[in-house]
CSV table of C-alpha atoms in Angstrom, one decimal:
chain,number,residue,atom,x,y,z
A,1,GLY,CA,-32.9,47.5,4.7
A,2,LEU,CA,-32.3,46.9,0.1
A,3,ALA,CA,-29.8,49.4,0.3
A,4,ALA,CA,-27.4,48.1,3.3
A,5,MET,CA,-27.9,44.7,1.6
A,6,LYS,CA,-26.2,46.3,-1.8
A,7,ALA,CA,-23.5,48.2,0.0
A,8,LEU,CA,-22.4,45.0,1.9
A,9,ILE,CA,-22.8,43.3,-1.6
A,10,ALA,CA,-20.0,46.4,-3.0
A,11,GLN,CA,-18.0,46.1,-0.3
A,12,GLN,CA,-17.7,42.2,-0.5
A,13,GLU,CA,-17.0,42.9,-4.2
A,14,GLN,CA,-14.1,45.7,-3.7
A,15,GLN,CA,-12.3,42.8,-1.0
A,16,LYS,CA,-12.2,40.1,-3.8
A,17,SER,CA,-8.6,39.6,-4.6
A,18,PRO,CA,-7.9,39.0,-8.9
A,19,SER,CA,-9.4,35.8,-10.5
A,20,PHE,CA,-6.6,33.3,-11.2
A,21,GLY,CA,-7.5,29.6,-10.9
A,22,ARG,CA,-9.7,28.9,-7.8
A,23,GLY,CA,-8.3,25.5,-6.1
A,24,PHE,CA,-9.3,24.1,-2.8
A,25,ASP,CA,-6.6,25.6,-1.7
A,26,LEU,CA,-7.0,28.8,-2.7
A,27,GLN,CA,-10.6,28.7,-1.4
A,28,ALA,CA,-9.3,27.1,1.9
A,29,GLN,CA,-7.4,30.5,2.4
A,30,GLN,CA,-9.9,32.7,1.8
A,31,PHE,CA,-12.1,30.7,4.2
A,32,SER,CA,-9.6,31.1,7.1
A,33,THR,CA,-8.6,34.3,6.7
A,34,GLN,CA,-11.9,36.4,5.9
A,35,GLN,CA,-13.3,37.8,8.8
A,36,PRO,CA,-17.0,37.6,9.3
A,37,GLN,CA,-18.9,40.8,7.8
A,38,GLN,CA,-20.5,43.3,10.1
A,39,ASN,CA,-23.8,44.3,8.8
A,40,PRO,CA,-23.4,48.0,8.3
A,41,ARG,CA,-26.8,50.0,10.1
A,42,THR,CA,-27.3,53.5,9.0
A,43,ASP,CA,-30.2,55.6,10.4
A,44,GLN,CA,-30.3,57.1,7.1
A,45,HIS,CA,-33.1,57.3,4.8
A,46,GLN,CA,-32.6,56.3,1.7
A,47,PRO,CA,-34.9,57.3,-1.6
A,48,PRO,CA,-37.0,54.1,-2.6
A,49,THR,CA,-35.3,52.4,-5.6
A,50,ASN,CA,-36.8,51.4,-8.8
A,51,GLU,CA,-37.7,47.6,-7.7
A,52,MET,CA,-39.6,49.5,-4.3
A,53,ALA,CA,-41.4,51.6,-7.0
A,54,GLN,CA,-42.5,48.4,-9.0
A,55,LEU,CA,-44.3,47.1,-6.2
A,56,ASN,CA,-48.3,46.8,-6.4
A,57,VAL,CA,-49.9,47.3,-3.4
A,58,SER,CA,-53.7,45.9,-3.5
A,59,GLU,CA,-57.1,45.7,-1.7
A,60,PRO,CA,-56.3,43.6,1.7
A,61,ARG,CA,-57.9,40.3,1.4
A,62,LYS,CA,-61.6,40.0,2.8
A,63,GLU,CA,-61.8,37.6,6.2
A,64,ARG,CA,-63.8,34.4,5.8
A,65,VAL,CA,-66.9,33.8,7.1
A,66,TYR,CA,-67.4,30.9,8.8
A,67,MET,CA,-70.8,29.5,9.5
A,68,PRO,CA,-71.9,27.6,12.2
A,69,THR,CA,-71.6,23.4,12.8
A,70,VAL,CA,-74.8,22.1,11.5
A,71,THR,CA,-75.5,18.8,13.7
A,72,LYS,CA,-78.4,16.5,12.5
A,73,ILE,CA,-79.6,13.7,14.9
A,74,GLY,CA,-81.5,10.6,13.9
A,75,THR,CA,-84.3,9.2,16.0
A,76,ASP,CA,-84.5,5.1,14.5
A,77,GLY,CA,-82.2,2.6,14.1
A,78,THR,CA,-78.7,2.1,16.3
A,79,PRO,CA,-76.0,4.6,17.5
A,80,LEU,CA,-72.8,4.7,15.6
A,81,ASN,CA,-69.8,6.8,15.6
A,82,LEU,CA,-69.2,8.5,12.3
A,83,SER,CA,-66.3,11.0,11.6
A,84,ALA,CA,-66.1,12.9,8.1
A,85,ASN,CA,-63.0,13.9,6.6
A,86,TYR,CA,-63.6,16.9,4.0
A,87,VAL,CA,-61.9,19.8,1.9
A,88,LYS,CA,-64.0,22.6,1.7
A,89,ILE,CA,-63.8,25.0,-1.6
A,90,PHE,CA,-64.0,28.6,-1.7
A,91,CYS,CA,-64.5,29.7,-5.4
A,92,LYS,CA,-65.6,32.5,-7.1
A,93,HIS,CA,-67.5,30.7,-9.3
A,94,GLU,CA,-71.1,29.0,-9.2
A,95,GLY,CA,-69.4,25.5,-8.2
A,96,VAL,CA,-66.8,23.2,-9.5
A,97,TYR,CA,-68.0,20.7,-12.1
A,98,GLN,CA,-66.1,16.8,-11.7
A,99,TYR,CA,-65.5,15.0,-15.3
A,100,HIS,CA,-64.1,11.8,-16.3
A,101,VAL,CA,-61.8,11.7,-18.8
A,102,ASN,CA,-61.0,8.5,-21.1
A,103,PHE,CA,-58.6,8.5,-23.7
A,104,SER,CA,-58.8,6.1,-26.7
A,105,PRO,CA,-56.5,3.9,-27.1
A,106,VAL,CA,-56.2,3.2,-23.6
A,107,ILE,CA,-52.9,5.6,-22.2
A,108,ASP,CA,-51.4,4.2,-18.7
A,109,ASN,CA,-48.6,7.2,-18.4
A,110,ARG,CA,-50.1,9.9,-16.3
A,111,ARG,CA,-47.4,12.7,-17.8
A,112,LEU,CA,-48.6,11.6,-21.2
A,113,LYS,CA,-52.2,11.9,-20.5
A,114,MET,CA,-51.4,15.6,-18.7
A,115,ARG,CA,-49.6,16.7,-21.7
A,116,LEU,CA,-52.3,15.7,-24.3
A,117,LEU,CA,-55.1,17.7,-22.4
A,118,ALA,CA,-53.2,20.4,-21.8
A,119,GLU,CA,-53.1,20.9,-25.9
A,120,HIS,CA,-56.8,21.5,-25.4
A,121,LYS,CA,-55.6,24.5,-22.4
A,122,GLY,CA,-57.6,26.8,-24.5
A,123,ARG,CA,-61.0,25.3,-24.6
A,124,LEU,CA,-60.3,23.8,-20.9
A,125,LYS,CA,-58.7,26.9,-19.8
A,126,THR,CA,-57.0,24.9,-16.5
A,127,ILE,CA,-56.3,21.8,-16.2
A,128,ASN,CA,-53.9,22.1,-12.6
A,129,SER,CA,-56.7,19.4,-11.3
A,130,PHE,CA,-56.5,16.5,-13.3
A,131,ASP,CA,-55.6,13.1,-11.4
A,132,GLY,CA,-55.1,11.1,-14.8
A,133,SER,CA,-58.8,10.3,-15.4
A,134,ILE,CA,-61.0,12.9,-13.4
A,135,LEU,CA,-60.7,16.7,-14.3
A,136,TYR,CA,-62.5,19.3,-12.0
A,137,LEU,CA,-63.6,22.6,-13.7
A,138,PRO,CA,-64.4,25.6,-12.6
A,139,PHE,CA,-67.5,26.2,-15.2
A,140,LYS,CA,-69.7,23.9,-16.2
A,141,LEU,CA,-69.0,22.2,-20.2
A,142,PRO,CA,-71.4,23.4,-23.1
A,143,ASP,CA,-72.2,19.5,-23.8
A,144,LYS,CA,-73.3,16.7,-22.3
A,145,GLU,CA,-69.9,14.6,-23.7
A,146,THR,CA,-66.9,16.7,-24.7
A,147,ILE,CA,-64.9,15.0,-27.2
A,148,VAL,CA,-61.5,16.5,-28.1
A,149,THR,CA,-58.6,15.2,-30.3
A,150,SER,CA,-54.7,15.0,-29.7
A,151,THR,CA,-51.8,13.8,-31.6
A,152,ARG,CA,-49.3,12.0,-29.5
A,153,GLU,CA,-45.6,12.2,-30.8
């Protein structure tokens, strides 16, 4: 456990010789003469440390509910094999909204676009899902068209 790890570190600190210049030969001698350390095991129970006391225990996650697959078959036309690639989105909010972002003047550098958009993080709350032109937000913006101004340094 943690106590054994601390004991091992303390033991290694005691074995170190006084430091005086670290040449390659000195390091090679240390590595060739040291024996592998054995991990001391103790059966004694140690009291929790400060780090352990600061840990937070939370409720276990709810198990996901999977809905049955829906199969729809047409009655007219020619049969055709199709497949779909999709990503299922689980969110606490009512949905995900997609916004097209334009820059004027036009900017090609994606990092610069991210920096300029990050200036408005207070209003947009999150910009983690922005690819340079499409922004996905977990909430609907109040206006049909939102215009913000940024300055490029």
